[in-house]
CSV table of C-alpha atoms in Angstrom, one decimal:
chain,number,residue,atom,x,y,z
N,1,MET,CA,59.9,34.3,38.3
N,2,SER,CA,57.9,37.6,38.4
N,3,LYS,CA,54.7,37.9,40.4
N,4,ASP,CA,52.5,38.0,37.3
N,5,GLU,CA,54.2,34.9,35.9
N,6,HIS,CA,53.6,33.1,39.1
N,7,LEU,CA,49.9,33.9,39.1
N,8,ASN,CA,49.5,32.8,35.5
N,9,HIS,CA,51.3,29.6,36.2
N,10,SER,CA,49.4,28.7,39.3
N,11,THR,CA,45.9,29.8,38.1
N,12,PHE,CA,45.7,28.4,34.6
N,13,HIS,CA,47.6,25.2,34.9
N,14,PRO,CA,45.3,22.6,33.3
N,15,PHE,CA,45.5,20.1,36.2
N,16,ASN,CA,44.5,22.8,38.7
N,17,PHE,CA,40.8,22.4,37.6
N,18,ILE,CA,40.6,18.6,38.3
N,19,THR,CA,40.5,18.1,42.0
N,20,PRO,CA,40.3,14.7,43.7
N,21,HIS,CA,36.7,15.5,44.7
N,22,HIS,CA,35.7,16.5,41.1
N,23,SER,CA,37.3,13.4,39.7
N,24,ARG,CA,35.2,11.2,42.0
N,25,PHE,CA,32.1,13.1,41.0
N,26,THR,CA,32.5,12.7,37.3
N,27,SER,CA,33.3,9.0,37.5
N,28,LYS,CA,30.1,8.2,39.3
N,29,LYS,CA,27.6,6.4,36.9
N,30,ALA,CA,24.0,7.4,36.6
N,31,ALA,CA,21.5,4.5,37.0
N,32,PHE,CA,17.7,4.0,36.8
N,33,THR,CA,15.9,2.8,39.8
N,34,LEU,CA,13.7,-0.3,39.6
N,35,ALA,CA,10.6,1.9,40.0
N,36,GLU,CA,11.7,4.1,37.1
N,37,VAL,CA,12.2,1.0,34.8
N,38,LEU,CA,8.8,-0.4,35.7
N,39,ILE,CA,7.1,2.9,35.1
N,40,THR,CA,8.7,3.2,31.7
N,41,LEU,CA,7.8,-0.4,30.7
N,42,GLY,CA,4.2,0.3,31.9
N,43,ILE,CA,4.0,3.4,29.7
N,44,ILE,CA,5.4,1.4,26.7
N,45,GLY,CA,2.8,-1.3,27.3
N,46,ILE,CA,-0.1,1.2,27.5
N,47,VAL,CA,1.0,2.8,24.2
N,48,ALA,CA,1.4,-0.6,22.5
N,49,ALA,CA,-2.1,-1.6,23.7
N,50,MET,CA,-3.6,1.5,22.3
N,51,THR,CA,-1.8,1.5,18.9
N,52,LEU,CA,-1.3,-2.2,18.0
N,53,PRO,CA,-5.0,-3.1,17.5
N,54,ALA,CA,-5.4,-0.1,15.1
N,55,LEU,CA,-2.3,-1.2,13.2
N,56,VAL,CA,-3.6,-4.8,13.0
N,57,THR,CA,-7.0,-3.6,11.8
N,58,ASN,CA,-5.5,-1.2,9.2
N,59,ASN,CA,-3.3,-4.0,7.8
N,60,ARG,CA,-6.2,-6.4,7.6
N,61,ASN,CA,-8.3,-3.8,5.8
N,62,LYS,CA,-5.6,-3.2,3.3
N,63,GLN,CA,-5.4,-6.9,2.6
N,64,LEU,CA,-9.2,-7.1,2.1
N,65,GLU,CA,-9.1,-4.2,-0.3
N,66,ALA,CA,-6.3,-5.7,-2.4
N,67,ALA,CA,-8.0,-9.1,-2.4
N,68,LEU,CA,-11.3,-7.7,-3.6
N,69,LYS,CA,-9.6,-5.9,-6.5
N,70,LYS,CA,-7.7,-9.0,-7.4
N,71,ASP,CA,-10.7,-11.3,-7.3
N,72,TYR,CA,-12.8,-8.8,-9.2
N,73,SER,CA,-10.1,-9.1,-12.0
N,74,VAL,CA,-10.0,-12.9,-11.7
N,75,ILE,CA,-13.8,-13.2,-12.1
N,76,SER,CA,-13.9,-10.7,-15.0
N,77,GLN,CA,-11.2,-12.6,-16.8
N,78,ALA,CA,-13.0,-15.9,-16.4
N,79,PHE,CA,-16.1,-14.5,-18.1
N,80,ASP,CA,-14.0,-12.9,-20.8
N,81,MET,CA,-12.3,-16.3,-21.5
N,82,TYR,CA,-15.7,-17.9,-21.7
N,83,ASN,CA,-16.8,-15.3,-24.2
N,84,ALA,CA,-13.7,-15.7,-26.3
N,85,LYS,CA,-14.1,-19.5,-26.4
N,86,VAL,CA,-17.8,-19.9,-26.8
N,87,GLY,CA,-18.5,-16.7,-28.8
N,88,GLU,CA,-21.2,-15.3,-26.6
N,89,ARG,CA,-21.6,-13.5,-23.3
N,90,ILE,CA,-23.1,-15.1,-20.2
N,91,THR,CA,-26.4,-13.2,-19.4
N,92,PRO,CA,-29.4,-13.9,-17.2
N,93,SER,CA,-31.3,-14.8,-20.4
N,94,THR,CA,-28.7,-17.3,-21.7
N,95,ILE,CA,-27.9,-19.0,-18.4
N,96,SER,CA,-30.6,-20.3,-16.1
N,97,GLY,CA,-31.6,-23.2,-13.9
N,98,GLY,CA,-28.4,-23.5,-11.9
N,99,THR,CA,-26.2,-24.1,-15.0
N,100,LEU,CA,-23.8,-21.1,-14.4
N,101,LYS,CA,-21.3,-23.2,-12.4
N,102,THR,CA,-21.0,-25.8,-15.1
N,103,LYS,CA,-20.4,-23.2,-17.7
N,104,ILE,CA,-17.9,-21.0,-15.8
N,105,LEU,CA,-16.0,-23.4,-13.6
N,106,PRO,CA,-13.4,-24.5,-16.3
N,107,TYR,CA,-12.1,-20.9,-16.5
N,108,PHE,CA,-11.1,-20.7,-12.8
N,109,LYS,CA,-8.2,-22.3,-11.0
N,110,ILE,CA,-9.9,-24.0,-8.1
N,111,ALA,CA,-8.7,-25.8,-5.0
N,112,ARG,CA,-12.0,-27.3,-4.0
N,113,ASP,CA,-15.5,-27.8,-5.5
N,114,CYS,CA,-18.1,-27.3,-2.8
N,115,GLY,CA,-21.1,-28.5,-4.8
N,116,LYS,CA,-24.1,-26.2,-4.9
N,117,GLY,CA,-24.7,-25.4,-1.3
N,118,SER,CA,-28.4,-26.5,-1.4
N,119,GLU,CA,-28.1,-30.2,-1.9
N,120,THR,CA,-30.9,-32.5,-0.8
N,121,THR,CA,-29.2,-35.0,1.5
N,122,ALA,CA,-27.2,-34.6,4.7
N,123,ALA,CA,-24.2,-36.4,3.1
N,124,GLN,CA,-24.1,-34.0,0.2
N,125,LEU,CA,-24.5,-31.0,2.5
N,126,GLU,CA,-21.5,-32.1,4.5
N,127,LYS,CA,-19.3,-31.5,1.4
N,128,THR,CA,-20.5,-28.0,0.9
N,129,CYS,CA,-18.6,-25.0,2.2
N,130,ILE,CA,-21.6,-22.9,3.3
N,131,PRO,CA,-24.7,-25.2,3.4
N,132,ASN,CA,-28.2,-23.9,2.9
N,133,TYR,CA,-30.8,-26.3,4.3
N,134,ILE,CA,-33.7,-25.1,2.1
N,135,ASN,CA,-34.1,-28.5,0.3
N,136,THR,CA,-34.0,-30.8,3.3
N,137,GLY,CA,-37.7,-30.4,4.2
N,138,SER,CA,-37.1,-27.5,6.6
N,139,THR,CA,-37.5,-23.8,6.0
N,140,GLU,CA,-34.5,-21.9,4.7
N,141,LYS,CA,-32.0,-21.1,7.5
N,142,ASN,CA,-29.9,-18.1,7.7
N,143,SER,CA,-26.1,-18.5,7.7
N,144,THR,CA,-24.3,-19.2,11.0
N,145,THR,CA,-21.0,-18.5,9.2
N,146,TYR,CA,-21.8,-15.0,7.8
N,147,LYS,CA,-23.5,-11.9,9.2
N,148,ASN,CA,-24.6,-8.8,7.6
N,149,PHE,CA,-22.6,-5.6,7.2
N,150,THR,CA,-23.1,-4.4,10.8
N,151,GLY,CA,-22.9,-7.9,12.4
N,152,LYS,CA,-26.4,-7.3,13.9
N,153,ASN,CA,-28.1,-10.2,12.0
N,154,TYR,CA,-27.2,-13.4,10.3
N,155,MET,CA,-27.2,-13.3,6.5
N,156,SER,CA,-29.7,-15.0,4.4
N,157,LEU,CA,-28.4,-17.8,2.1
N,158,GLY,CA,-30.9,-17.7,-0.6
N,159,LYS,CA,-28.6,-15.8,-3.1
N,160,PHE,CA,-25.5,-18.0,-2.5
N,161,ASP,CA,-26.6,-21.6,-3.0
N,162,ASP,CA,-26.5,-22.4,-6.7
N,163,GLY,CA,-22.8,-23.3,-6.8
N,164,GLN,CA,-19.7,-22.9,-4.6
N,165,PHE,CA,-16.0,-23.4,-5.1
N,166,VAL,CA,-12.7,-22.3,-3.5
N,167,LEU,CA,-10.1,-20.6,-5.7
N,168,ALA,CA,-6.4,-21.4,-5.6
N,169,ASP,CA,-5.8,-18.4,-3.4
N,170,GLY,CA,-8.4,-19.5,-0.9
N,171,ALA,CA,-11.2,-17.1,-1.9
N,172,LEU,CA,-14.7,-18.7,-1.9
N,173,VAL,CA,-17.0,-18.1,-4.9
N,174,LEU,CA,-20.7,-18.4,-4.5
N,175,LEU,CA,-23.3,-18.4,-7.3
N,176,GLU,CA,-27.0,-17.5,-7.7
N,177,ASN,CA,-28.8,-18.2,-11.0
N,178,ASN,CA,-31.9,-20.2,-10.1
N,179,THR,CA,-34.2,-17.2,-10.1
N,180,PRO,CA,-35.2,-15.8,-13.5
N,181,GLY,CA,-33.5,-12.5,-14.3
N,182,GLN,CA,-31.0,-12.9,-11.5
N,183,LEU,CA,-27.4,-13.8,-12.1
N,184,PHE,CA,-25.2,-13.1,-9.1
N,185,ILE,CA,-21.6,-14.1,-8.4
N,186,SER,CA,-20.2,-13.4,-4.9
N,187,VAL,CA,-16.7,-13.8,-3.4
N,188,ASP,CA,-15.4,-14.1,0.1
N,189,VAL,CA,-12.0,-12.6,-0.6
N,190,ASN,CA,-10.1,-14.1,2.3
N,191,GLY,CA,-12.0,-17.4,2.5
N,192,TYR,CA,-14.9,-18.5,4.7
N,193,GLY,CA,-12.5,-19.7,7.4
N,194,LYS,CA,-11.3,-16.2,8.2
N,195,LEU,CA,-13.1,-13.3,9.9
N,196,PRO,CA,-14.8,-10.9,9.7
N,197,ASN,CA,-17.2,-13.1,7.5
N,198,ARG,CA,-19.5,-10.2,6.9
N,199,LEU,CA,-21.4,-9.1,3.9
N,200,GLY,CA,-19.8,-5.9,2.5
N,201,GLN,CA,-16.6,-6.4,4.6
N,202,ASP,CA,-15.0,-9.6,3.2
N,203,LEU,CA,-17.9,-11.1,1.2
N,204,PHE,CA,-18.9,-9.1,-1.9
N,205,MET,CA,-21.6,-9.5,-4.5
N,206,PHE,CA,-21.5,-8.8,-8.3
N,207,GLU,CA,-24.3,-9.0,-10.8
N,208,ILE,CA,-24.2,-10.0,-14.4
N,209,ASP,CA,-26.5,-7.8,-16.5
N,210,GLU,CA,-28.3,-8.5,-19.8
N,211,LYS,CA,-25.2,-7.2,-21.7
N,212,GLY,CA,-23.0,-9.7,-20.0
N,213,ALA,CA,-21.2,-7.1,-18.0
N,214,LEU,CA,-20.0,-8.0,-14.5
N,215,ARG,CA,-21.2,-5.1,-12.3
N,216,PRO,CA,-20.4,-4.4,-8.7
N,217,MET,CA,-23.5,-4.8,-6.6
N,218,GLY,CA,-24.7,-1.4,-5.3
N,219,SER,CA,-24.0,0.4,-8.6
N,220,ALA,CA,-27.1,2.1,-10.1
N,221,GLY,CA,-29.5,-0.4,-11.6
N,222,THR,CA,-28.2,-3.5,-9.8
N,223,TYR,CA,-30.5,-5.7,-7.7
N,224,TYR,CA,-29.3,-4.4,-4.3
N,225,TYR,CA,-29.0,-0.7,-5.3
N,226,ASP,CA,-30.9,1.6,-3.0
N,227,GLU,CA,-30.8,5.4,-3.0
N,228,ALA,CA,-31.1,5.4,0.8
N,229,ASP,CA,-28.3,2.9,1.2
N,230,GLU,CA,-30.5,0.3,2.8
N,231,TYR,CA,-28.1,-2.4,1.6
N,232,CYS,CA,-24.9,-0.6,2.7
N,233,SER,CA,-25.8,1.0,6.0
N,234,LYS,CA,-24.2,1.2,9.4
N,235,THR,CA,-27.6,1.2,11.0
N,236,SER,CA,-29.8,-1.3,9.0
N,237,SER,CA,-30.3,-4.7,10.6
N,238,ASP,CA,-31.6,-6.1,7.3
N,239,PRO,CA,-30.1,-9.6,6.7
N,240,MET,CA,-28.9,-8.5,3.3
N,241,ASN,CA,-27.4,-5.2,4.5
N,242,GLY,CA,-23.9,-5.2,2.9
N,243,ALA,CA,-25.1,-6.7,-0.4
N,244,GLY,CA,-25.0,-3.2,-2.0
N,245,CYS,CA,-21.5,-2.3,-0.7
N,246,THR,CA,-19.3,-3.7,-3.5
N,247,TYR,CA,-19.5,-0.6,-5.6
N,248,LYS,CA,-18.5,1.6,-2.7
N,249,ALA,CA,-15.7,-0.8,-1.7
N,250,LEU,CA,-14.2,-0.5,-5.2
N,251,ASN,CA,-14.6,3.2,-5.6
N,252,GLU,CA,-14.4,5.0,-2.3
N,253,LYS,CA,-10.9,5.6,-1.1
N,254,ASP,CA,-11.5,5.3,2.7
N,255,TYR,CA,-14.2,2.6,2.5
N,256,PHE,CA,-12.2,-0.1,4.3
N,257,ASN,CA,-11.1,2.4,7.0
N,258,LYS,CA,-14.8,3.1,7.9
N,259,LEU,CA,-16.1,-0.4,8.3
N,260,PRO,CA,-18.6,-0.9,11.2
N,261,LYS,CA,-17.1,-2.8,14.1
């Protein structure tokens, strides 16, 4: 064997690169220390705590938006069915004195009839969903179930106590037609047993005009329309703040992502 052949044979033999020391080094397994594991878990926990509430809120808001659109359609269809059967539109002039519920109830699928909400005896009031104590000899009380848009004040019940019933999907419908010229229908889209229970967040108002059209409250010309947004404001403490938010909730893309906390 020549000198060059010997060098090539000894230098480039594949097994010459793997020494016993190198073999022991490559077989050693890397491992995390307990401290490293705890630090990693702590970081994951912090990130989860920061992001999960936002995800939960976002999901809830999407559900409220979808439920509002659905119930708006359900209510509109009920009034259309009444018109098709009776041959006339329900308007403030044709329906008065608390008779709206009797007229419209057969056109809904209901799970519970809650009475009026302003009954005169304690036994009757116990059967209501959201009782108003105006007829029990005391002055009218604000709701202890619902608050206004910002949550800064309890909501007045005067526009929600002429009929109440729960739909098959759990939504609560509340009526007002005991005041001349006023015909309101409101809906708590996720039911009165679920939060946030705020006007303009999960409780929305509609008005029936003289043409029989069901109009989202807060649209121009409705009872709670205000150019300065007094009834859909993040600063107003008015008990009826939120009453004028329905139009925005149905038409503004990011409405539910900007609800006051």
